[in-house]
Amino acid sequence: MNYLQHRDLCEKLAAAYVLGTLRGPAARRFARLAAEHATIRLMVSEWEARLTPMADAVAERTPPASLWQKISTRIAAKGSDSKARGRDETASGLWGSLAFWRGLGVAGSTAAVALLAVLMLRPPEIIQVPVEMVRILPAKDTQPSYVAVLEDPKTHKPVLVAMAGRKSDTMIVRAVDERPIPSDRDLELWTLPPGAKPHSLGVVSARSSSLVKLAGNADTELGNIPTLAITLEPKGGSPTGGPTGPVLYAGPCLKFWQ
Amino acid sequence: MKSLLAACGQGDAQAFQRLYQQTSPKLFGVALRIVKREDWAEDILQESYVSIWNHAGDYRTQLSAPLTWMTSIVRNRCLDWLRRPNLELAEDDDHPLDGMESAMAGPLELLQSSTEAQALANCMGTLEAKMRQTIMLAFFEGLSHSELASHMREPLGTVKTWVRRGLDRLKLCLDT
């Protein structure tokens, strides 16, 4: 559908996007559209100008001095290199950036080749969304040291990619191939420790990126884990604490560091 | 503030510090209002200011006022934070919706701090109470349509209509 010929619809989408009621794939599609069309970006800016003054009602609070220290340290690290500026790798670029993966220094391994293949399957994802529209998570530790490509065992096609930095207690799981699941089911991610029962890491989205909170840092939680797997479970995850549904995808949990 | 942002775009770290001093109390207030936890609000602010520094050169004066641009960056990160799967709820027994009353109590009195805010307050005042409440809940709590419906104890369709009509009317009111 040609959105630009439906100005009213675009207006409504822009309003809902800015207010925050436009969600999930619809919101992502809209952000992509805005990245491509200046008309739509303008609509978003106009809605931001209309609604953001609501925030004027909020009482000011001075943040602790330590916050400025952290921020100034981070910009000092980057600021000296003008080339690094404008490329906010914690924003939209991380997943899409080939340079980033090359930077891992593992290009020789088959795993890395597989990963590059996975990421290159989706070139349309590499788009520059205006920063004020970027809804991503503050990534404390964006160095992916543990990476698992979860494949469909029948077709060997990658469906989800999971990754976590060694010291991070958060794992990012991203659907690289949107496979529909029944609306009353959820995907649940498990570690399969050798000689022990599968351990649930939580429910993940079949269509977008999820953040999974680990019980400790990734080194503790994933250091001895050879394999991760996804099962189909009732909404909200397995009621028993162990997997109850079929294993849909699985893959080795790889460790990347020197 | 526009010239400070422009200087940041050129890599002027002192300008950035001044910008931070001028805007961080407001932006920290906004982040706290939305995520309601200081540690989260600090993390969000840290990421937001790094983004602001990195993207100051992309800021276009003709599209939005500097504070609107910066507030949008912070608010979007807050909304994203609230939409994390497996979000641990605040440890104290704060219900995620506590504090909402402060926004509900008297939006008209609260929204007095700038011309834009006054215009918005006037237009919000023309909406029916429930329509106004729904829009403020969505804005400050990041609630989805279905969360709004369960919070307001109204059918989903009704809430969707309030949001849509409320936004339509706001636009009409603000643009004239």
XYZ file of C-alpha atoms in Angstrom:
434
model
C 0.000 0.000 0.000
C 1.230 3.450 -0.800
C 1.087 5.178 2.550
C 1.944 8.566 1.192
C -1.329 8.661 -0.715
C -3.175 8.150 2.543
C -2.269 11.285 4.397
C -4.979 10.850 7.021
C -3.833 7.357 7.811
C -0.226 8.541 8.121
C -1.360 11.337 10.432
C -3.150 8.837 12.660
C -0.200 6.481 12.675
C 2.173 9.334 13.515
C -0.067 10.439 16.388
C -0.343 6.901 17.774
C 3.403 6.377 17.337
C 4.285 9.498 19.271
C 1.710 8.842 21.984
C 3.047 5.301 22.276
C -0.100 3.325 21.508
C 1.244 2.082 18.173
C 3.029 -1.130 19.104
C 5.037 -4.081 17.889
C 5.501 -4.733 14.189
C 3.187 -1.848 13.246
C 5.385 0.595 15.169
C 8.543 -0.817 13.579
C 7.056 -0.625 10.105
C 6.082 2.947 10.781
C 9.565 3.867 12.032
C 11.003 2.380 8.862
C 8.550 4.357 6.766
C 9.524 7.522 8.596
C 13.181 6.794 7.963
C 12.440 6.655 4.257
C 10.011 9.536 3.861
C 10.617 13.094 4.973
C 6.872 13.832 4.877
C 6.263 11.237 7.533
C 9.199 12.408 9.626
C 7.667 15.863 9.526
C 4.346 14.491 10.766
C 6.127 12.767 13.627
C 7.951 15.984 14.547
C 4.679 17.879 14.473
C 3.037 15.375 16.798
C 6.027 15.494 19.113
C 5.679 19.261 19.229
C 1.978 18.904 20.028
C 2.217 16.249 22.741
C 5.624 16.685 24.358
C 4.644 19.861 26.256
C 2.662 17.475 28.467
C 6.068 16.700 29.990
C 6.329 20.330 31.126
C 3.975 19.361 33.921
C 6.637 17.121 35.432
C 8.619 18.381 38.404
C 12.334 18.877 37.750
C 14.863 16.786 39.655
C 18.591 17.276 39.600
C 20.299 13.971 38.816
C 23.240 12.867 40.999
C 26.633 14.337 40.072
C 27.926 10.841 39.319
C 25.696 10.736 36.239
C 27.539 13.603 34.556
C 30.825 11.845 35.332
C 29.652 8.717 33.536
C 28.335 10.628 30.556
C 31.416 12.816 30.182
C 33.684 9.764 30.396
C 31.734 8.110 27.619
C 31.721 11.080 25.303
C 35.390 11.790 25.984
C 36.195 8.247 24.863
C 34.392 8.851 21.613
C 34.698 12.579 21.165
C 38.366 12.577 20.262
C 37.656 10.460 17.241
C 35.417 12.464 14.998
C 34.720 9.448 12.832
C 33.134 7.640 15.728
C 30.733 10.471 16.285
C 27.332 10.141 14.716
C 27.650 6.419 14.732
C 25.933 5.486 17.913
C 26.561 1.806 18.044
C 24.252 1.383 20.999
C 21.431 2.712 18.849
C 20.267 1.271 15.589
C 23.598 0.190 14.223
C 24.677 -2.623 16.476
C 22.807 -5.515 14.980
C 23.067 -4.361 11.442
C 26.653 -3.320 11.346
C 28.949 -5.683 9.538
C 31.932 -3.753 10.814
C 30.830 -4.611 14.302
C 30.810 -8.321 13.577
C 34.100 -8.125 11.804
C 35.350 -6.374 14.901
C 34.770 -9.539 16.833
C 37.858 -10.925 15.196
C 36.318 -14.300 14.564
C 35.802 -14.017 10.839
C 37.760 -17.181 10.207
C 35.487 -19.484 12.134
C 32.517 -21.227 10.611
C 30.345 -19.877 13.378
C 31.178 -16.353 12.400
C 30.460 -17.082 8.774
C 27.094 -18.491 9.813
C 26.404 -15.383 11.845
C 27.292 -13.067 9.035
C 25.014 -15.074 6.787
C 22.201 -14.705 9.293
C 22.634 -10.988 9.523
C 22.935 -10.506 5.808
C 19.661 -12.287 5.226
C 17.941 -9.140 6.344
C 19.560 -6.164 4.670
C 16.339 -4.073 4.876
C 16.919 -3.818 8.618
C 19.929 -1.615 8.077
C 18.264 1.734 7.994
C 18.969 4.971 9.728
C 15.990 5.816 11.897
C 16.144 9.370 13.266
C 17.557 9.216 16.767
C 14.528 10.732 18.459
C 12.475 7.880 17.056
C 14.814 5.155 18.144
C 13.219 3.068 20.809
C 16.000 0.818 21.905
C 17.325 -0.232 25.208
C 20.198 1.329 27.047
C 22.797 -1.325 26.512
C 25.205 -1.451 29.399
C 27.265 -4.124 27.853
C 26.917 -4.381 24.132
C 29.933 -6.581 23.473
C 28.336 -9.863 22.487
C 30.484 -12.603 23.876
C 27.956 -15.401 24.007
C 26.054 -15.931 20.798
C 23.612 -18.686 19.864
C 21.960 -19.036 16.474
C 18.780 -21.011 17.044
C 17.869 -22.969 13.949
C 14.868 -24.853 12.753
C 16.223 -28.429 12.889
C 14.254 -29.434 9.810
C 15.344 -26.710 7.441
C 18.527 -25.580 9.234
C 17.309 -22.025 8.791
C 18.177 -19.618 11.598
C 15.096 -18.268 13.332
C 16.366 -16.521 16.450
C 19.743 -15.166 17.501
C 20.562 -14.818 21.202
C 23.519 -12.893 22.530
C 24.937 -11.540 25.766
C 28.101 -9.824 26.898
C 30.230 -11.787 29.350
C 29.597 -9.446 32.251
C 26.049 -8.591 31.297
C 23.054 -10.054 33.073
C 20.855 -9.398 30.077
C 20.558 -11.466 26.947
C 19.230 -9.977 23.729
C 17.187 -12.368 21.622
C 16.226 -11.337 18.174
C 13.857 -12.993 15.712
C 15.667 -13.054 12.378
C 12.893 -14.959 10.699
C 9.345 -14.194 11.734
C 7.615 -17.516 12.213
C 3.989 -17.218 13.270
C 2.981 -19.052 16.436
C -0.557 -19.693 17.726
C -1.899 -16.680 19.614
C -2.355 -18.728 22.769
C 1.268 -19.873 22.799
C 4.616 -18.332 23.669
C 8.210 -19.207 22.829
C 10.347 -20.078 25.841
C 14.135 -20.066 25.842
C 16.077 -22.764 27.729
C 19.643 -23.573 28.554
C 20.463 -27.269 28.306
C 23.182 -27.855 30.905
C 24.992 -31.182 30.479
C 23.583 -33.833 32.790
C 20.935 -31.562 34.246
C 17.392 -30.522 33.519
C 16.731 -27.672 31.073
C 16.674 -24.317 32.783
C 14.259 -21.617 31.621
C 15.629 -18.191 30.695
C 12.152 -16.831 30.005
C 9.631 -16.143 27.293
C 10.827 -14.456 24.101
C 9.050 -12.786 21.218
C 8.590 -14.709 17.969
C 8.498 -11.498 15.973
C 10.865 -8.963 17.411
C 13.699 -8.458 19.863
C 13.421 -9.459 23.489
C 15.561 -8.832 26.500
C 15.997 -11.768 28.824
C 17.171 -11.132 32.348
C 19.713 -13.720 33.488
C 20.002 -14.768 37.137
C 23.634 -13.646 37.179
C 26.140 -12.450 34.620
C 26.490 -14.364 31.370
C 29.810 -15.932 32.357
C 28.112 -17.562 35.341
C 24.895 -18.464 33.593
C 26.160 -19.522 30.170
C 29.817 -20.434 30.680
C 29.100 -24.153 30.880
C 26.115 -24.266 28.572
C 26.697 -26.048 25.259
C 23.212 -25.559 23.814
C 20.201 -23.240 23.911
C 16.751 -24.307 22.774
C 13.299 -22.835 22.210
C 10.093 -24.694 23.017
C 6.478 -23.858 22.296
C 4.714 -23.295 25.605
C 1.371 -22.056 26.878
C 1.003 -18.269 27.065
C 3.303 -16.866 29.733
C 5.659 -19.844 29.654
C 5.732 -23.399 30.907
C 3.443 -23.908 33.900
C 5.659 -26.687 35.305
C 9.083 -25.056 35.250
C 10.295 -27.641 32.719
C 9.657 -27.718 28.981
C 6.194 -29.068 28.133
C 5.971 -28.367 24.406
C 7.949 -29.377 21.329
C 11.479 -28.080 20.751
C 11.119 -25.729 17.804
C 14.638 -24.337 17.461
C 18.015 -25.030 18.972
C 21.643 -24.160 18.499
C 25.060 -24.245 20.146
C 25.873 -21.481 22.608
C 29.135 -20.093 21.238
C 31.727 -18.088 23.104
C 33.560 -15.305 21.381
C 36.608 -13.876 22.994
C 40.318 -14.162 22.764
C 19.787 26.116 23.565
C 19.773 25.849 19.773
C 23.263 27.298 19.587
C 24.439 24.914 22.315
C 23.123 21.955 20.347
C 24.753 23.279 17.190
C 28.062 23.588 19.059
C 27.674 20.006 20.321
C 27.222 18.970 16.707
C 30.671 20.469 16.089
C 32.148 18.466 18.958
C 32.226 21.262 21.568
C 32.311 19.389 24.880
C 31.910 22.545 26.969
C 28.713 23.398 25.153
C 27.546 19.878 25.880
C 28.217 20.336 29.578
C 26.220 23.562 29.599
C 23.413 21.846 27.712
C 23.476 19.065 30.303
C 23.340 21.534 33.181
C 20.418 23.362 31.623
C 18.354 20.364 30.645
C 19.172 17.399 32.878
C 16.862 18.353 35.794
C 13.928 18.535 33.381
C 14.849 15.347 31.529
C 15.621 13.434 34.733
C 12.196 14.513 36.022
C 10.560 13.199 32.861
C 12.405 9.860 33.009
C 11.579 9.443 36.704
C 7.951 10.273 36.056
C 7.721 7.545 33.431
C 9.867 4.696 34.810
C 9.551 5.603 38.500
C 12.902 4.230 39.591
C 15.982 6.369 40.070
C 18.491 3.749 38.919
C 16.514 3.144 35.737
C 16.039 6.856 35.131
C 19.809 7.369 35.525
C 20.603 4.605 33.030
C 18.108 6.029 30.574
C 19.474 9.538 30.965
C 23.025 8.340 30.461
C 22.131 6.616 27.192
C 19.995 9.536 26.094
C 22.732 12.137 26.586
C 25.287 9.982 24.779
C 22.785 9.791 21.901
C 22.155 13.527 22.060
C 25.907 14.178 21.835
C 26.335 11.751 18.968
C 23.347 13.035 17.036
C 23.448 16.739 17.854
C 24.656 17.306 14.300
C 21.453 15.717 12.961
C 19.220 18.054 14.938
C 17.164 20.265 12.641
C 16.000 23.527 14.140
C 13.117 23.875 11.730
C 11.605 20.549 12.745
C 11.413 20.889 16.497
C 12.431 22.938 19.484
C 15.622 21.636 21.149
C 13.915 20.591 24.358
C 11.146 18.802 22.440
C 13.747 16.898 20.450
C 15.668 15.929 23.587
C 12.545 15.049 25.564
C 11.415 12.769 22.741
C 14.724 10.931 22.868
C 14.360 10.409 26.618
C 10.690 9.482 26.515
C 11.184 6.962 23.697
C 13.911 5.249 25.681
C 11.655 5.194 28.727
C 8.800 3.625 26.761
C 11.150 1.035 25.411
C 12.434 0.329 28.885
C 8.889 -0.230 30.145
C 8.192 -2.603 27.272
C 11.072 -4.884 28.063
C 9.973 -8.470 28.377
C 10.639 -9.843 31.853
C 10.550 -6.386 33.364
C 11.084 -6.871 37.051
C 8.570 -4.791 38.887
C 9.819 -2.157 41.269
C 10.957 -3.820 44.465
C 8.973 -1.624 46.772
C 5.292 -2.284 46.606
C 4.741 0.581 44.238
C 2.131 -0.332 41.764
C 3.371 0.696 38.322
C 0.431 3.044 38.116
C 1.023 4.800 41.408
C 1.906 8.396 41.002
C -0.442 8.591 38.084
C -2.833 10.505 40.301
C -0.436 13.411 40.361
C -0.853 13.739 36.624
C -4.568 13.178 36.903
C -5.143 15.553 39.777
C -4.919 18.798 37.957
C -3.375 18.668 34.536
C -4.686 22.125 33.931
C -2.901 23.645 36.897
C 0.248 21.685 36.220
C 0.508 22.476 32.584
C 1.324 26.134 32.954
C 5.010 26.347 32.387
C 5.313 27.382 28.741
C 3.203 28.817 25.953
C 3.094 25.463 24.208
C 2.167 23.761 27.442
C -0.564 26.301 28.059
C -1.985 25.817 24.595
C -1.933 22.054 25.119
C -3.509 22.419 28.564
C -6.304 24.538 27.118
C -6.965 21.990 24.408
C -6.757 19.079 26.841
C -9.327 20.965 28.876
C -11.791 20.778 26.013
C -11.677 16.971 25.998
C -14.026 14.894 28.082
C -12.408 13.799 31.343
C -12.034 10.144 30.396
C -10.597 10.952 27.009
C -8.074 13.264 28.652
C -7.178 10.663 31.269
C -6.645 7.995 28.637
C -4.261 10.175 26.665
C -2.286 11.180 29.739
C -2.030 7.555 30.856
C -0.705 6.538 27.475
C 1.771 9.421 27.436
C 3.153 9.040 30.946
C 2.708 5.347 31.679
C 3.384 3.979 28.218
C 0.232 1.869 28.396
C -1.010 -0.037 25.355
C -4.637 0.075 24.244
C -5.443 -3.122 26.128
C -3.630 -1.946 29.268
C -5.522 1.325 29.060
C -8.774 -0.597 28.727
C -8.137 -2.742 31.774
C -6.958 0.242 33.786
C -9.947 2.366 32.867
C -12.271 -0.652 33.165
C -13.759 0.106 29.785
C -14.096 -2.004 26.641
C -11.078 -2.018 24.340
C -13.058 -0.518 21.466
C -14.192 2.403 23.615
C -10.666 3.173 24.734
C -9.313 2.986 21.181
C -12.006 5.423 20.093
C -11.145 7.820 22.940
C -7.496 7.802 22.002
C -8.178 8.306 18.321
C -10.805 11.009 18.766
C -8.852 12.657 21.553
C -5.800 12.972 19.326
C -7.927 14.214 16.410
C -9.479 16.891 18.593
C -6.172 17.928 20.071
C -4.746 18.397 16.612
C -7.725 20.429 15.512
C -7.602 22.568 18.647
C -3.815 23.090 18.616
C -3.564 23.816 14.916
C -6.209 26.532 14.915
